[in-house]
CSV table of C-alpha atoms in Angstrom, one decimal:
chain,number,residue,atom,x,y,z
A,1212,UNK,CA,108.1,86.2,115.1
A,1213,UNK,CA,111.3,85.9,117.1
A,1214,UNK,CA,113.1,88.6,115.2
A,1215,UNK,CA,116.4,86.8,114.9
A,1216,UNK,CA,116.5,87.1,111.1
A,1217,UNK,CA,115.9,90.8,111.2
A,1218,UNK,CA,118.5,91.3,113.9
A,1219,UNK,CA,121.0,89.3,111.8
A,1220,UNK,CA,120.1,91.6,108.8
A,1221,UNK,CA,120.9,94.7,110.9
A,1222,UNK,CA,124.1,93.2,112.2
A,1223,UNK,CA,125.2,92.2,108.7
A,1224,UNK,CA,125.1,95.9,107.8
A,1225,UNK,CA,126.7,97.0,111.1
A,1226,UNK,CA,123.4,98.8,111.9
A,1227,UNK,CA,121.6,99.4,115.2
A,1228,UNK,CA,117.9,100.4,115.3
A,1229,UNK,CA,117.6,103.0,118.0
A,1230,UNK,CA,115.5,106.1,118.6
A,1231,UNK,CA,116.2,109.6,117.2
A,1232,UNK,CA,114.1,112.5,118.5
A,1233,UNK,CA,110.5,111.5,119.3
A,1234,UNK,CA,108.3,114.0,117.5
A,1235,UNK,CA,105.1,112.0,116.8
A,1236,UNK,CA,102.4,110.3,118.8
A,1237,UNK,CA,100.2,107.7,117.1
A,1238,UNK,CA,97.0,106.9,118.9
A,1239,UNK,CA,95.3,103.6,118.1
A,1240,UNK,CA,91.7,104.1,119.3
A,1241,UNK,CA,90.8,100.4,119.1
A,1242,UNK,CA,90.2,97.3,117.0
A,1243,UNK,CA,86.5,97.8,116.4
A,1244,UNK,CA,86.0,98.4,112.7
A,1245,UNK,CA,83.2,98.3,110.2
A,1246,UNK,CA,85.3,96.3,107.7
A,1247,UNK,CA,87.3,93.1,107.9
A,1248,UNK,CA,90.0,93.8,105.4
A,1249,UNK,CA,92.2,91.0,104.2
A,1250,UNK,CA,95.4,92.8,104.8
A,1251,UNK,CA,94.7,94.0,108.4
A,1252,UNK,CA,97.6,93.2,110.7
A,1253,UNK,CA,95.4,94.0,113.8
A,1254,UNK,CA,92.5,91.7,112.7
A,1255,UNK,CA,90.2,94.6,113.3
A,1256,UNK,CA,86.5,94.1,112.5
A,1257,UNK,CA,82.9,94.4,113.6
A,1258,UNK,CA,83.3,91.5,116.1
A,1259,UNK,CA,86.0,93.3,118.1
A,1260,UNK,CA,85.1,95.1,121.3
A,1261,UNK,CA,88.3,97.0,122.0
A,1262,UNK,CA,87.7,100.7,121.9
A,1263,UNK,CA,89.3,103.7,123.6
A,1264,UNK,CA,87.2,105.2,126.4
A,1265,UNK,CA,87.1,108.7,127.9
A,1266,UNK,CA,89.5,108.1,130.8
A,1267,UNK,CA,92.2,106.8,128.4
A,1268,UNK,CA,91.5,109.7,126.0
A,1269,UNK,CA,92.1,112.1,128.9
A,1270,UNK,CA,95.5,110.5,129.6
A,1271,UNK,CA,96.4,110.8,126.0
A,1272,UNK,CA,95.3,114.5,126.0
A,1273,UNK,CA,97.3,115.2,129.1
A,1274,UNK,CA,100.4,113.6,127.5
A,1275,UNK,CA,99.9,115.8,124.4
A,1276,UNK,CA,99.8,118.8,126.7
A,1277,UNK,CA,103.1,117.7,128.4
A,1278,UNK,CA,105.0,117.0,125.2
A,1279,UNK,CA,105.2,119.1,122.0
A,1280,UNK,CA,104.4,116.4,119.5
A,1281,UNK,CA,104.7,117.8,116.0
A,1282,UNK,CA,102.3,115.2,114.7
A,1283,UNK,CA,99.5,113.3,116.3
A,1284,UNK,CA,98.1,110.5,114.2
A,1285,UNK,CA,94.7,108.9,115.0
A,1286,UNK,CA,94.1,105.4,113.7
A,1287,UNK,CA,92.2,102.2,114.5
A,1288,UNK,CA,90.0,100.2,113.8
A,1289,UNK,CA,87.4,102.7,112.6
A,1290,UNK,CA,87.6,106.1,114.2
A,1291,UNK,CA,83.9,106.6,113.3
A,1292,UNK,CA,82.9,103.7,115.7
A,1293,UNK,CA,84.6,105.3,118.7
A,1294,UNK,CA,81.8,106.9,120.8
A,1295,UNK,CA,83.9,109.9,122.0
A,1296,UNK,CA,86.0,110.4,118.9
A,1297,UNK,CA,84.8,114.0,118.5
A,1298,UNK,CA,85.9,114.8,122.1
A,1299,UNK,CA,89.4,113.4,121.4
A,1300,UNK,CA,89.8,115.3,118.1
A,1301,UNK,CA,88.6,118.6,119.6
A,1302,UNK,CA,91.0,118.3,122.5
A,1303,UNK,CA,94.0,117.2,120.5
A,1304,UNK,CA,93.8,119.6,117.6
A,1305,UNK,CA,95.0,122.7,119.5
A,1306,UNK,CA,97.9,120.8,120.9
A,1307,UNK,CA,99.7,119.9,117.7
A,1308,UNK,CA,100.4,121.6,114.4
A,1309,UNK,CA,99.4,118.4,112.5
A,1310,UNK,CA,96.5,116.2,113.5
A,1311,UNK,CA,95.9,113.2,111.2
A,1312,UNK,CA,92.6,111.3,111.2
A,1313,UNK,CA,92.7,108.0,109.3
A,1314,UNK,CA,89.6,106.5,107.6
A,1315,UNK,CA,88.7,103.6,105.4
A,1316,UNK,CA,86.2,106.0,103.8
A,1317,UNK,CA,83.3,103.5,104.2
A,1318,UNK,CA,83.1,104.2,107.9
A,1319,UNK,CA,83.0,107.9,107.3
A,1320,UNK,CA,80.3,107.3,104.6
A,1321,UNK,CA,78.1,104.9,106.6
A,1322,UNK,CA,78.6,105.7,110.3
A,1323,UNK,CA,79.5,109.3,110.7
A,1324,UNK,CA,77.0,112.2,110.7
A,1325,UNK,CA,77.9,115.4,109.0
A,1326,UNK,CA,79.1,116.8,112.3
A,1327,UNK,CA,82.3,114.7,112.3
A,1328,UNK,CA,83.4,115.8,108.9
A,1329,UNK,CA,82.5,119.4,109.8
A,1330,UNK,CA,84.6,119.0,112.9
A,1331,UNK,CA,87.6,117.7,110.9
A,1332,UNK,CA,87.2,120.7,108.6
A,1333,UNK,CA,86.8,123.2,111.5
A,1334,UNK,CA,90.0,122.0,113.2
A,1335,UNK,CA,92.0,121.6,110.0
A,1336,UNK,CA,92.7,117.9,110.6
A,1337,UNK,CA,94.5,116.0,107.8
A,1338,UNK,CA,92.3,113.2,106.4
A,1339,UNK,CA,94.3,110.2,105.4
A,1340,UNK,CA,92.1,107.7,103.5
A,1341,UNK,CA,93.0,104.1,102.5
A,1342,UNK,CA,92.2,103.2,98.9
A,1343,UNK,CA,94.0,100.1,97.7
A,1344,UNK,CA,93.2,100.5,94.0
A,1345,UNK,CA,91.5,102.6,91.4
A,1346,UNK,CA,89.1,99.9,90.3
A,1347,UNK,CA,86.2,98.1,92.0
A,1348,UNK,CA,87.7,94.6,91.5
A,1349,UNK,CA,90.9,95.0,93.4
A,1350,UNK,CA,89.4,97.3,96.0
A,1351,UNK,CA,86.6,94.9,96.9
A,1352,UNK,CA,88.9,91.8,96.8
A,1353,UNK,CA,90.8,93.4,99.7
A,1354,UNK,CA,88.0,95.2,101.6
A,1355,UNK,CA,84.7,93.5,100.8
A,1356,UNK,CA,81.8,93.7,98.4
A,1357,UNK,CA,80.1,97.0,98.0
A,1358,UNK,CA,83.0,99.0,99.2
A,1359,UNK,CA,84.0,100.7,96.0
A,1360,UNK,CA,81.0,102.8,95.4
A,1361,UNK,CA,81.0,104.1,98.9
A,1362,UNK,CA,84.7,105.0,98.7
A,1363,UNK,CA,84.1,107.1,95.6
A,1364,UNK,CA,81.0,108.8,97.1
A,1365,UNK,CA,82.9,109.7,100.3
A,1366,UNK,CA,85.9,111.0,98.3
A,1367,UNK,CA,83.5,113.3,96.4
A,1368,UNK,CA,82.0,114.5,99.7
A,1369,UNK,CA,85.5,115.3,101.0
A,1370,UNK,CA,86.3,117.2,97.8
A,1371,UNK,CA,83.0,119.1,98.1
A,1372,UNK,CA,84.0,120.0,101.7
A,1373,UNK,CA,87.3,121.4,100.4
A,1374,UNK,CA,89.5,118.4,101.2
A,1375,UNK,CA,92.0,117.7,98.4
A,1376,UNK,CA,91.1,120.9,96.6
A,1377,UNK,CA,93.9,123.4,95.7
A,1378,UNK,CA,94.0,126.5,97.9
A,1379,UNK,CA,91.6,125.2,100.5
A,1380,UNK,CA,94.2,124.4,103.1
A,1381,UNK,CA,92.5,121.1,103.8
A,1382,UNK,CA,94.7,118.1,103.1
A,1383,UNK,CA,93.4,114.8,101.8
A,1384,UNK,CA,96.0,112.0,101.4
A,1385,UNK,CA,95.5,108.5,100.1
A,1386,UNK,CA,97.1,105.3,101.2
A,1387,UNK,CA,97.5,102.4,98.8
A,1388,UNK,CA,98.8,98.9,99.6
A,1389,UNK,CA,98.9,95.9,97.3
A,1390,UNK,CA,95.9,93.7,97.1
A,1391,UNK,CA,98.2,90.6,96.7
A,1392,UNK,CA,101.4,89.1,98.0
A,1393,UNK,CA,103.9,91.6,96.5
A,1394,UNK,CA,105.6,94.9,97.3
A,1395,UNK,CA,104.0,98.1,96.2
A,1396,UNK,CA,105.0,99.7,92.9
A,1397,UNK,CA,107.0,103.0,93.1
A,1398,UNK,CA,105.2,105.6,95.1
A,1399,UNK,CA,105.6,108.5,92.6
A,1400,UNK,CA,104.5,106.3,89.7
A,1401,UNK,CA,101.5,105.0,91.7
A,1402,UNK,CA,100.5,108.6,92.7
A,1403,UNK,CA,100.6,109.7,89.1
A,1404,UNK,CA,98.4,106.8,88.0
A,1405,UNK,CA,95.9,107.3,90.9
A,1406,UNK,CA,95.7,111.1,90.2
A,1407,UNK,CA,95.1,110.6,86.4
A,1408,UNK,CA,92.5,107.8,86.9
A,1409,UNK,CA,90.5,109.3,89.8
A,1410,UNK,CA,90.4,112.8,88.2
A,1411,UNK,CA,89.8,111.5,84.7
A,1412,UNK,CA,87.1,109.0,85.4
A,1413,UNK,CA,85.5,110.4,88.6
A,1414,UNK,CA,86.5,114.0,89.0
A,1415,UNK,CA,88.2,113.3,92.4
A,1416,UNK,CA,91.4,115.1,93.5
A,1417,UNK,CA,93.7,114.6,96.4
A,1418,UNK,CA,97.0,116.0,97.8
A,1419,UNK,CA,99.4,113.1,98.2
A,1420,UNK,CA,99.4,109.3,97.9
A,1421,UNK,CA,101.5,107.0,100.1
A,1422,UNK,CA,102.3,103.4,99.3
A,1423,UNK,CA,102.6,100.7,102.1
A,1424,UNK,CA,103.7,97.1,102.0
A,1425,UNK,CA,101.5,94.6,103.7
A,1426,UNK,CA,102.9,93.4,107.0
A,1427,UNK,CA,102.7,89.6,107.4
A,1428,UNK,CA,100.8,89.6,110.7
A,1429,UNK,CA,97.2,89.0,111.7
A,1430,UNK,CA,94.6,88.4,109.1
A,1431,UNK,CA,97.1,89.1,106.2
A,1432,UNK,CA,99.4,86.4,107.5
A,1433,UNK,CA,96.5,83.9,107.6
A,1434,UNK,CA,95.7,84.8,104.0
A,1435,UNK,CA,99.3,84.3,103.0
A,1436,UNK,CA,99.3,80.8,104.6
A,1437,UNK,CA,95.9,79.7,103.2
A,1438,UNK,CA,96.7,81.0,99.7
A,1439,UNK,CA,100.1,79.3,99.6
A,1440,UNK,CA,102.0,82.6,99.4
A,1441,UNK,CA,103.5,82.8,102.8
A,1442,UNK,CA,107.0,81.3,102.3
A,1443,UNK,CA,107.6,83.2,99.1
A,1444,UNK,CA,106.4,86.5,100.5
A,1445,UNK,CA,108.5,86.3,103.6
A,1446,UNK,CA,111.5,85.4,101.5
A,1447,UNK,CA,110.8,88.4,99.2
A,1448,UNK,CA,110.7,90.8,102.2
A,1449,UNK,CA,114.0,89.5,103.5
A,1450,UNK,CA,115.7,89.5,100.1
A,1451,UNK,CA,114.7,93.1,99.5
A,1452,UNK,CA,115.9,94.4,102.9
A,1453,UNK,CA,117.2,97.9,102.1
A,1454,UNK,CA,119.6,99.3,104.8
A,1455,UNK,CA,119.0,102.8,103.4
A,1456,UNK,CA,115.5,102.8,104.9
A,1457,UNK,CA,116.7,102.4,108.5
A,1458,UNK,CA,117.3,106.1,109.3
A,1459,UNK,CA,113.8,107.1,108.1
A,1460,UNK,CA,111.8,104.4,109.9
A,1461,UNK,CA,108.8,105.8,111.8
A,1462,UNK,CA,109.6,103.8,115.0
A,1463,UNK,CA,112.7,106.1,115.4
A,1464,UNK,CA,110.6,109.2,115.8
A,1465,UNK,CA,107.2,108.0,117.0
A,1466,UNK,CA,105.5,106.6,120.1
A,1467,UNK,CA,102.3,104.5,119.7
A,1468,UNK,CA,99.6,104.3,122.3
A,1469,UNK,CA,96.9,101.8,122.2
A,1470,UNK,CA,93.2,101.9,123.2
A,1471,UNK,CA,94.1,101.1,126.8
A,1472,UNK,CA,96.9,103.7,127.0
A,1473,UNK,CA,99.8,101.3,126.8
A,1474,UNK,CA,103.0,102.4,124.9
A,1475,UNK,CA,104.6,100.7,121.9
A,1476,UNK,CA,107.3,101.7,119.4
A,1477,UNK,CA,104.9,101.3,116.5
A,1478,UNK,CA,101.5,99.8,115.6
A,1479,UNK,CA,103.2,96.6,114.3
A,1480,UNK,CA,104.9,96.0,117.6
A,1481,UNK,CA,101.5,96.5,119.2
A,1482,UNK,CA,100.2,93.6,117.0
A,1483,UNK,CA,103.2,91.5,117.9
A,1484,UNK,CA,102.9,92.2,121.6
A,1485,UNK,CA,106.3,93.9,121.9
A,1486,UNK,CA,105.8,96.8,124.3
A,1487,UNK,CA,108.0,99.9,124.3
A,1488,UNK,CA,110.9,99.5,126.6
A,1489,UNK,CA,110.1,95.8,127.1
A,1490,UNK,CA,107.6,96.6,129.9
A,1491,UNK,CA,104.0,97.6,130.1
A,1492,UNK,CA,103.9,101.4,130.5
A,1493,UNK,CA,100.8,103.5,130.6
A,1494,UNK,CA,101.0,106.9,128.9
A,1495,UNK,CA,100.0,108.5,132.2
A,1496,UNK,CA,103.4,107.3,133.5
A,1497,UNK,CA,105.4,109.0,130.8
A,1498,UNK,CA,107.3,111.8,132.5
A,1499,UNK,CA,109.8,112.3,129.7
A,1500,UNK,CA,110.1,111.2,126.1
A,1501,UNK,CA,112.5,108.4,125.4
A,1502,UNK,CA,115.9,110.0,124.6
A,1503,UNK,CA,117.8,109.5,121.3
A,1504,UNK,CA,119.7,106.2,121.4
A,1505,UNK,CA,116.9,104.3,123.2
A,1506,UNK,CA,116.8,100.7,121.7
A,1507,UNK,CA,113.7,99.8,119.6
A,1508,UNK,CA,112.3,96.3,119.9
A,1509,UNK,CA,112.3,94.4,116.6
A,1510,UNK,CA,110.7,91.3,115.0
A,1511,UNK,CA,110.9,89.8,111.6
A,1512,UNK,CA,107.8,91.8,110.7
A,1513,UNK,CA,110.3,94.7,110.5
A,1514,UNK,CA,111.3,93.4,107.1
A,1515,UNK,CA,108.0,94.8,105.7
A,1516,UNK,CA,109.0,98.4,106.7
A,1517,UNK,CA,112.5,98.0,105.3
A,1518,UNK,CA,112.0,96.1,102.0
A,1519,UNK,CA,112.4,97.8,98.7
A,1520,UNK,CA,111.6,101.5,99.2
A,1521,UNK,CA,110.5,100.8,102.7
A,1522,UNK,CA,107.6,102.8,104.3
A,1523,UNK,CA,106.4,104.7,107.2
A,1524,UNK,CA,102.9,106.1,107.9
A,1525,UNK,CA,104.0,108.8,105.6
A,1526,UNK,CA,104.9,106.5,102.7
A,1527,UNK,CA,108.1,105.4,101.0
A,1528,UNK,CA,111.5,106.2,102.6
A,1529,UNK,CA,114.2,105.4,100.1
A,1530,UNK,CA,114.8,104.6,96.4
A,1531,UNK,CA,113.5,101.1,95.7
A,1532,UNK,CA,115.8,98.2,95.3
A,1533,UNK,CA,115.2,94.9,93.5
A,1534,UNK,CA,112.1,93.4,92.0
A,1535,UNK,CA,108.8,93.7,93.9
A,1536,UNK,CA,107.0,90.6,92.7
A,1537,UNK,CA,106.9,86.9,93.4
A,1538,UNK,CA,105.0,84.3,91.4
A,1539,UNK,CA,101.8,84.7,93.4
A,1540,UNK,CA,99.5,81.9,94.2
A,1541,UNK,CA,95.8,82.6,94.8
A,1542,UNK,CA,93.5,80.1,96.5
């Protein structure tokens, strides 16, 4: 995406997208994943070979020692498929007050031994688990057959370990994104529904739920095109541009580092090939955090983070605007 439409949208509101204080580091450990989800902007899957190795981990750990990140957020791909993930978690946990580990639940269920969950529990890592719906049909339409039962089983194991249980101090958050070509429903409303249905039907509890819009990149973009929803979805995102989301965007406070140690403003710019600072910079070269006012590179994919309520990795940003649906075509 060239990004001209998004830049025009900013200029139309007399807005500039620039950094505030950088307080978070997101670490993308690679594109190797046990699932091939329809909505994945990185096209992660079992056929991908990219994975973070020990030397890059050491560069990330050294950066976390140099800079006081308030949040470090580990994502992928599937963390459970990274051979040295326990090493990375153990080293980063003492360096930040909030270490987040993301999982699709199936990877934690199928691939991780009890030691990884015990490590998460020991270091107090926040587990953020993706779960697109509270029923098998919608969940498996997005993530693949046989996923639903494993998600429920893993959520129960997390609850048994104390995650998502009141008073345990172990935080379990869920992430839900639409299975189709529309914006998510209101976050508070969706959280209430998930809480009622997961507890009522399955005895599962959690702390918070975040809603994300799907970003029209990678595998999701191809699905939009093949299903005949592309033009309408891109128009929906642009029409629902909400200027009130700009101050809260995650790219204003976060640096993203990929499996090779290269820096990006966010995971979506990583997918788009737009490096932080418009040059390839390795995290080992980072001698100071980018100061407030540093420009952020944009593309038309930025409409996904700024439509309706907008979103960050911590969920919705602003009160929602406009309708969230188009007349969806499914092929």
